[in-house]
Amino acid sequence: MTLLWRGDIVQRSRTASGVFLLAYAFLHFLNIAAGLISPNAMFQMQEFRGMLTGHPPGQVILFSALFVHVALALWQVASRRTLRMTVAQGLQLVLGLAIPLQLIQHNIFTSYASEIFDLNDEMTSIILLMWNSPEIWHQYILLLVVWLHGCIGLHMWLRITTWWPTVIPYMIGLAVVVPSLALAGLLTEGRRIWSLYTIPGNAPIIQEDFNWPSPLELAQLYSVYDISFWIFIVLLGAAVSAFYLRRFIRKRKSLQIRYENGTQITIEHGLTLLEISQLNDIPHTSLCGGKGRCTTCRIEVTKGLEDLPPPSSAEARTLKAIKARDNVRLACQVRPTASLSIQRVYQPKGR
């Protein structure tokens, strides 16, 4: 377990909040899938979820995890040195930024509407409210995006362990079955409640029972959504602007890195050694994706060690765990400020 929690406070916070949100999405999917059994089973599952997040302490934890994860996603955009990344990393980043755009609407028309206008937020009520519109598919796709984003993150986190490859086939099966059952439950319950709703005379009774928002209240909800949406767009724009501003500043400084095979490159100041390798198509092993946990990206500094900044506390802990020599550093953590000569400890094919 120590291996999984290596890294700085940012990495640990992203991991902890991500795992919590993935667990919440898992329970949410199970709640919808319960519609395959009966409306009562769906209600009972929602009651169980309420035991975890339906009270003030649980809601504080949930929304704190959500805020931290979204904030760190924006911070990741602003603090990146390069847009070069693996397909999995790129997909995870894009999905992570797309999630808030839909999640804002979902929270406003469920949790916020429930608190402010006393909307009945039972799963059946929410499904019926969205059923005869594209919103029902938007919200399912939102959950699917959250699920895919979380599964990629979980794999990137656990693949450095020895036991994860053994359970991957079972986890892939679970990752496919859970959203499939949720889709089946959604269709089953949606068709059932819609058939009741369309019976002449039932619509006003059901709307009153579920305490649906009035047209004026709906207009207020859309107003809150518009404000929240543009706040996020402004924050995202600020993060992207910070990325390009920092990139412009870095380009004014350059240094040279020489690899053990004689390859010498000139690069921007401020990049990590792992980013330098990736930008220049130099194979460099990194199982944890540059999070400072797996140590497979480590290098030996053969020249210029004295010019390197000292290891951060997170890097120092990781290096101490493997009893590394003084000239060994983690390529994903080192940002050289002067020219270096290095040797990769793990020699990938195609070096």
Coordinates of C-alpha atoms in Angstrom, one line a residue:
M1 CA 0.0 0.0 0.0
T2 CA 2.9 2.3 0.6
L3 CA 3.8 2.1 -3.0
L4 CA 0.4 3.3 -4.1
W5 CA 0.5 6.4 -1.9
R6 CA 3.9 7.7 -2.9
G7 CA 4.0 11.1 -4.5
D8 CA 3.2 14.7 -3.3
I9 CA 0.1 16.0 -1.7
V10 CA -1.4 16.9 -5.1
Q11 CA -1.0 13.3 -6.4
R12 CA -2.5 11.9 -3.2
S13 CA -5.4 14.3 -3.2
R14 CA -6.2 13.5 -6.8
T15 CA -6.1 9.7 -6.1
A16 CA -8.1 9.8 -2.9
S17 CA -10.8 12.1 -4.4
G18 CA -10.9 10.0 -7.6
V19 CA -11.3 6.7 -5.8
F20 CA -14.2 8.2 -3.7
L21 CA -16.0 9.6 -6.8
L22 CA -15.6 6.3 -8.7
A23 CA -17.1 4.4 -5.8
Y24 CA -20.0 6.9 -5.8
A25 CA -20.5 6.4 -9.5
F26 CA -20.5 2.6 -9.0
L27 CA -23.3 2.9 -6.4
H28 CA -25.2 5.3 -8.7
F29 CA -25.0 2.8 -11.5
L30 CA -26.2 0.0 -9.2
N31 CA -29.1 2.3 -8.1
I32 CA -30.3 2.7 -11.7
A33 CA -29.7 -1.0 -12.4
A34 CA -32.1 -1.9 -9.5
G35 CA -34.8 -0.7 -11.9
L36 CA -34.5 -4.1 -13.5
I37 CA -35.9 -5.7 -10.3
S38 CA -38.6 -3.2 -9.2
P39 CA -39.3 0.4 -8.3
N40 CA -39.0 -0.6 -4.6
A41 CA -35.6 -2.1 -5.2
M42 CA -34.5 1.1 -6.8
F43 CA -35.8 3.1 -3.8
Q44 CA -34.1 0.8 -1.3
M45 CA -30.8 1.2 -3.1
Q46 CA -31.2 5.0 -3.1
E47 CA -31.9 4.8 0.6
F48 CA -28.6 2.8 1.1
R49 CA -26.8 5.5 -0.9
G50 CA -28.4 8.1 1.3
M51 CA -26.8 6.4 4.4
L52 CA -23.4 7.3 2.9
T53 CA -23.9 10.7 1.2
G54 CA -27.5 11.7 2.1
H55 CA -26.6 13.5 5.3
P56 CA -24.5 16.7 5.8
P57 CA -21.1 15.0 6.7
G58 CA -21.5 12.7 3.7
Q59 CA -22.4 15.6 1.4
V60 CA -19.5 17.6 2.6
I61 CA -17.1 14.7 1.7
L62 CA -18.8 14.1 -1.7
F63 CA -18.7 17.7 -2.8
S64 CA -15.3 18.3 -1.3
A65 CA -14.0 15.3 -3.4
L66 CA -15.7 16.7 -6.4
F67 CA -14.3 20.2 -5.9
V68 CA -10.8 18.9 -5.3
H69 CA -10.8 16.6 -8.3
V70 CA -12.1 19.3 -10.7
A71 CA -9.8 21.9 -9.2
L72 CA -6.8 19.6 -9.7
A73 CA -7.8 18.8 -13.3
L74 CA -7.7 22.6 -14.0
W75 CA -4.4 22.8 -12.1
Q76 CA -3.0 19.9 -14.2
V77 CA -3.9 21.8 -17.4
A78 CA -2.3 25.0 -16.2
S79 CA 0.9 23.3 -14.8
R80 CA 1.6 21.0 -17.8
R81 CA 4.8 21.6 -19.6
T82 CA 3.7 19.8 -22.8
L83 CA 0.6 18.4 -24.4
R84 CA 2.5 15.3 -25.4
M85 CA 1.0 12.3 -23.5
T86 CA -0.1 8.8 -24.0
V87 CA -3.5 8.0 -25.5
A88 CA -4.8 6.9 -22.1
Q89 CA -3.5 10.0 -20.4
G90 CA -5.0 12.3 -23.0
L91 CA -8.4 10.5 -22.9
Q92 CA -8.5 10.7 -19.2
L93 CA -7.6 14.4 -19.2
V94 CA -10.3 15.2 -21.9
L95 CA -12.9 13.2 -20.1
G96 CA -12.0 14.8 -16.8
L97 CA -12.6 18.3 -18.2
A98 CA -15.8 17.3 -20.0
I99 CA -17.4 15.8 -16.9
P100 CA -18.0 19.2 -15.1
L101 CA -19.9 20.6 -18.1
Q102 CA -22.6 17.9 -17.7
L103 CA -22.2 17.5 -13.9
I104 CA -23.1 21.1 -13.3
Q105 CA -26.5 20.7 -14.9
H106 CA -27.1 17.4 -13.2
N107 CA -26.4 18.8 -9.7
I108 CA -28.5 21.9 -10.2
F109 CA -31.5 20.0 -11.5
T110 CA -31.3 17.4 -8.8
S111 CA -29.5 18.2 -5.5
Y112 CA -29.9 22.0 -5.8
A113 CA -33.5 21.8 -6.9
S114 CA -34.2 19.4 -4.1
E115 CA -32.7 21.7 -1.5
I116 CA -34.2 25.0 -2.8
F117 CA -37.6 23.9 -4.3
D118 CA -38.1 20.7 -2.4
L119 CA -38.1 18.6 -5.6
N120 CA -38.7 14.9 -4.9
D121 CA -35.3 13.5 -6.0
E122 CA -36.2 9.8 -6.0
M123 CA -34.6 8.1 -8.9
T124 CA -38.1 7.4 -10.5
S125 CA -38.9 11.1 -10.3
I126 CA -35.7 12.2 -11.9
I127 CA -36.0 9.5 -14.7
L128 CA -39.5 10.6 -15.5
L129 CA -38.6 14.3 -15.4
M130 CA -36.0 13.7 -18.2
W131 CA -37.6 10.7 -20.0
N132 CA -39.2 12.2 -23.0
S133 CA -36.2 14.5 -23.9
P134 CA -32.6 14.2 -24.9
E135 CA -31.6 14.9 -21.3
I136 CA -32.1 11.2 -20.3
W137 CA -29.3 10.3 -22.7
H138 CA -27.1 13.2 -21.8
Q139 CA -27.2 12.1 -18.1
Y140 CA -26.5 8.5 -18.9
I141 CA -23.6 9.5 -21.1
L142 CA -22.4 11.7 -18.2
L143 CA -22.3 8.7 -15.9
L144 CA -20.6 6.6 -18.6
V145 CA -17.9 9.3 -19.1
V146 CA -17.4 9.5 -15.3
W147 CA -17.1 5.7 -15.2
L148 CA -14.7 5.5 -18.1
H149 CA -12.6 8.3 -16.7
G150 CA -12.5 6.6 -13.3
C151 CA -11.6 3.2 -14.7
I152 CA -8.7 4.6 -16.7
G153 CA -7.5 6.4 -13.5
L154 CA -7.8 3.3 -11.4
H155 CA -5.8 1.3 -14.0
M156 CA -3.1 4.0 -14.1
W157 CA -2.9 3.9 -10.3
L158 CA -2.9 0.2 -9.7
R159 CA -0.9 -1.1 -12.7
I160 CA 2.4 -0.6 -10.8
T161 CA 1.3 -3.4 -8.3
T162 CA 2.2 -7.0 -8.8
W163 CA -1.4 -8.3 -8.3
W164 CA -3.2 -5.9 -10.6
P165 CA -2.4 -7.8 -13.9
T166 CA -4.0 -10.9 -12.4
V167 CA -7.4 -9.3 -11.7
I168 CA -7.5 -7.1 -14.9
P169 CA -9.7 -9.5 -16.9
Y170 CA -12.3 -9.6 -14.1
M171 CA -12.2 -5.9 -13.6
I172 CA -12.7 -5.3 -17.4
G173 CA -15.8 -7.6 -17.2
L174 CA -17.1 -5.6 -14.2
A175 CA -16.4 -2.3 -16.0
V176 CA -18.6 -3.5 -18.9
V177 CA -21.4 -5.2 -17.0
V178 CA -22.1 -2.4 -14.5
P179 CA -23.0 0.4 -17.0
S180 CA -24.9 -2.2 -19.2
L181 CA -27.1 -3.2 -16.3
A182 CA -27.6 0.4 -15.5
L183 CA -28.8 1.1 -19.0
A184 CA -31.2 -1.8 -18.9
G185 CA -32.5 -0.6 -15.5
L186 CA -33.0 2.9 -16.9
L187 CA -35.0 1.7 -19.9
T188 CA -37.1 -0.6 -17.8
E189 CA -38.0 2.0 -15.1
G190 CA -38.4 4.8 -17.7
R191 CA -40.9 2.8 -19.8
R192 CA -42.8 1.7 -16.7
I193 CA -43.3 5.2 -15.2
W194 CA -43.9 6.8 -18.5
S195 CA -46.7 4.4 -19.3
L196 CA -48.3 5.4 -16.0
Y197 CA -47.7 9.1 -16.6
T198 CA -49.4 9.1 -20.0
I199 CA -52.7 7.6 -18.7
P200 CA -55.2 10.4 -19.0
G201 CA -55.6 12.2 -15.6
N202 CA -52.4 10.8 -14.1
A203 CA -49.9 13.5 -15.2
P204 CA -51.1 16.3 -12.8
I205 CA -51.3 13.8 -9.9
I206 CA -47.7 12.4 -10.5
Q207 CA -46.3 15.9 -10.9
E208 CA -47.8 17.1 -7.7
D209 CA -46.6 13.9 -5.9
F210 CA -43.1 14.4 -7.1
N211 CA -43.3 18.2 -6.5
W212 CA -41.9 19.1 -9.9
P213 CA -40.6 22.7 -10.3
S214 CA -43.0 25.2 -11.8
P215 CA -42.1 27.0 -15.0
L216 CA -40.9 30.0 -13.0
E217 CA -38.7 27.7 -10.8
L218 CA -37.4 25.9 -13.9
A219 CA -36.4 29.3 -15.3
Q220 CA -34.5 30.1 -12.1
L221 CA -32.7 26.7 -12.3
Y222 CA -31.6 27.4 -15.9
S223 CA -30.4 30.8 -14.8
V224 CA -28.2 29.2 -12.0
Y225 CA -27.0 26.6 -14.5
D226 CA -26.0 29.3 -17.0
I227 CA -24.0 31.2 -14.4
S228 CA -22.3 28.1 -13.1
F229 CA -21.5 26.9 -16.7
W230 CA -19.8 30.2 -17.6
I231 CA -17.8 30.3 -14.3
F232 CA -16.3 26.9 -15.3
I233 CA -15.6 28.0 -18.8
V234 CA -13.8 31.1 -17.5
L235 CA -11.7 28.9 -15.1
L236 CA -10.9 26.5 -17.9
G237 CA -9.9 29.4 -20.1
A238 CA -7.6 30.8 -17.3
A239 CA -6.0 27.3 -17.0
V240 CA -5.3 27.1 -20.7
S241 CA -4.0 30.7 -20.8
A242 CA -1.7 29.9 -17.9
F243 CA -0.3 26.9 -19.9
Y244 CA 0.5 28.9 -23.0
L245 CA 1.9 31.8 -20.9
R246 CA 4.3 29.5 -19.0
R247 CA 5.2 27.8 -22.3
F248 CA 6.1 31.2 -23.8
I249 CA 8.3 32.1 -20.8
R250 CA 10.1 28.8 -20.9
K251 CA 11.0 29.1 -24.5
R252 CA 13.2 32.0 -23.7
K253 CA 15.5 29.7 -21.9
S254 CA 17.0 26.4 -23.1
L255 CA 19.5 23.7 -22.0
Q256 CA 21.0 20.5 -23.3
I257 CA 20.4 16.9 -22.2
R258 CA 22.8 14.1 -23.3
Y259 CA 21.6 10.5 -23.2
E260 CA 23.8 7.4 -22.7
N261 CA 23.6 6.5 -26.3
G262 CA 25.0 9.8 -27.5
T263 CA 21.7 11.5 -28.3
Q264 CA 21.9 15.2 -27.4
I265 CA 18.9 17.5 -27.5
T266 CA 18.2 21.1 -26.7
I267 CA 15.0 21.7 -24.8
E268 CA 12.9 24.3 -22.9
H269 CA 13.6 25.2 -19.3
G270 CA 11.0 23.9 -16.9
L271 CA 10.2 20.5 -18.3
T272 CA 10.8 17.3 -16.4
L273 CA 13.3 14.8 -17.8
L274 CA 10.4 12.4 -18.6
E275 CA 8.6 15.1 -20.5
I276 CA 11.8 15.8 -22.4
S277 CA 12.1 12.2 -23.5
Q278 CA 8.5 12.1 -24.5
L279 CA 8.7 15.3 -26.5
N280 CA 11.6 14.0 -28.5
D281 CA 10.3 10.5 -29.1
I282 CA 13.0 9.0 -26.8
P283 CA 11.6 5.8 -25.2
H284 CA 11.5 6.2 -21.4
T285 CA 9.8 3.7 -19.2
S286 CA 7.1 5.1 -16.8
L287 CA 4.5 2.6 -15.5
C288 CA 2.7 5.1 -13.2
G289 CA 2.4 7.7 -15.9
G290 CA 4.9 10.2 -14.3
K291 CA 3.3 10.3 -10.8
G292 CA 6.5 9.6 -8.9
R293 CA 5.4 6.2 -7.5
C294 CA 6.8 3.3 -9.6
T295 CA 10.4 4.5 -10.0
T296 CA 10.7 2.8 -13.5
C297 CA 11.6 6.2 -15.0
R298 CA 14.6 6.7 -12.8
I299 CA 17.9 7.8 -14.3
E300 CA 21.5 8.0 -13.2
V301 CA 23.0 11.5 -13.6
T302 CA 26.5 11.1 -15.0
K303 CA 27.3 14.8 -15.4
G304 CA 25.7 17.9 -13.9
L305 CA 24.3 16.4 -10.7
E306 CA 25.5 19.4 -8.7
D307 CA 23.4 21.7 -10.8
L308 CA 20.1 19.9 -10.1
P309 CA 17.6 21.1 -7.5
P310 CA 17.5 18.7 -4.5
P311 CA 14.7 16.1 -4.5
S312 CA 11.3 17.1 -3.2
S313 CA 10.1 15.4 -0.1
A314 CA 7.9 13.1 -2.2
E315 CA 10.8 12.1 -4.5
A316 CA 13.1 11.7 -1.6
R317 CA 10.7 9.2 0.1
T318 CA 10.4 7.2 -3.1
L319 CA 14.2 7.1 -3.7
K320 CA 14.7 6.1 -0.1
A321 CA 12.3 3.3 -0.4
I322 CA 14.4 1.7 -3.2
K323 CA 17.7 2.6 -1.5
A324 CA 18.9 4.6 -4.5
R325 CA 22.4 6.0 -4.9
D326 CA 23.0 9.7 -4.6
N327 CA 23.2 10.2 -8.4
V328 CA 19.9 8.4 -9.0
R329 CA 16.8 10.6 -9.6
L330 CA 13.2 10.2 -10.9
A331 CA 12.9 11.5 -14.4
C332 CA 9.3 12.5 -13.8
Q333 CA 10.2 14.7 -10.9
V334 CA 13.4 16.3 -12.0
R335 CA 13.3 19.7 -13.8
P336 CA 16.8 20.5 -14.8
T337 CA 18.0 24.1 -14.6
A338 CA 21.4 23.4 -16.4
S339 CA 22.7 20.9 -19.0
L340 CA 22.9 17.2 -18.0
S341 CA 24.2 13.9 -19.0
I342 CA 22.0 11.0 -18.0
Q343 CA 21.6 7.2 -18.3
R344 CA 18.2 5.5 -18.1
V345 CA 18.2 2.7 -15.5
Y346 CA 15.5 0.7 -17.4
Q347 CA 16.4 0.5 -21.1
P348 CA 13.3 0.2 -23.2
K349 CA 13.3 -1.3 -26.7
G350 CA 14.0 1.1 -29.4
R351 CA 16.3 3.2 -27.3

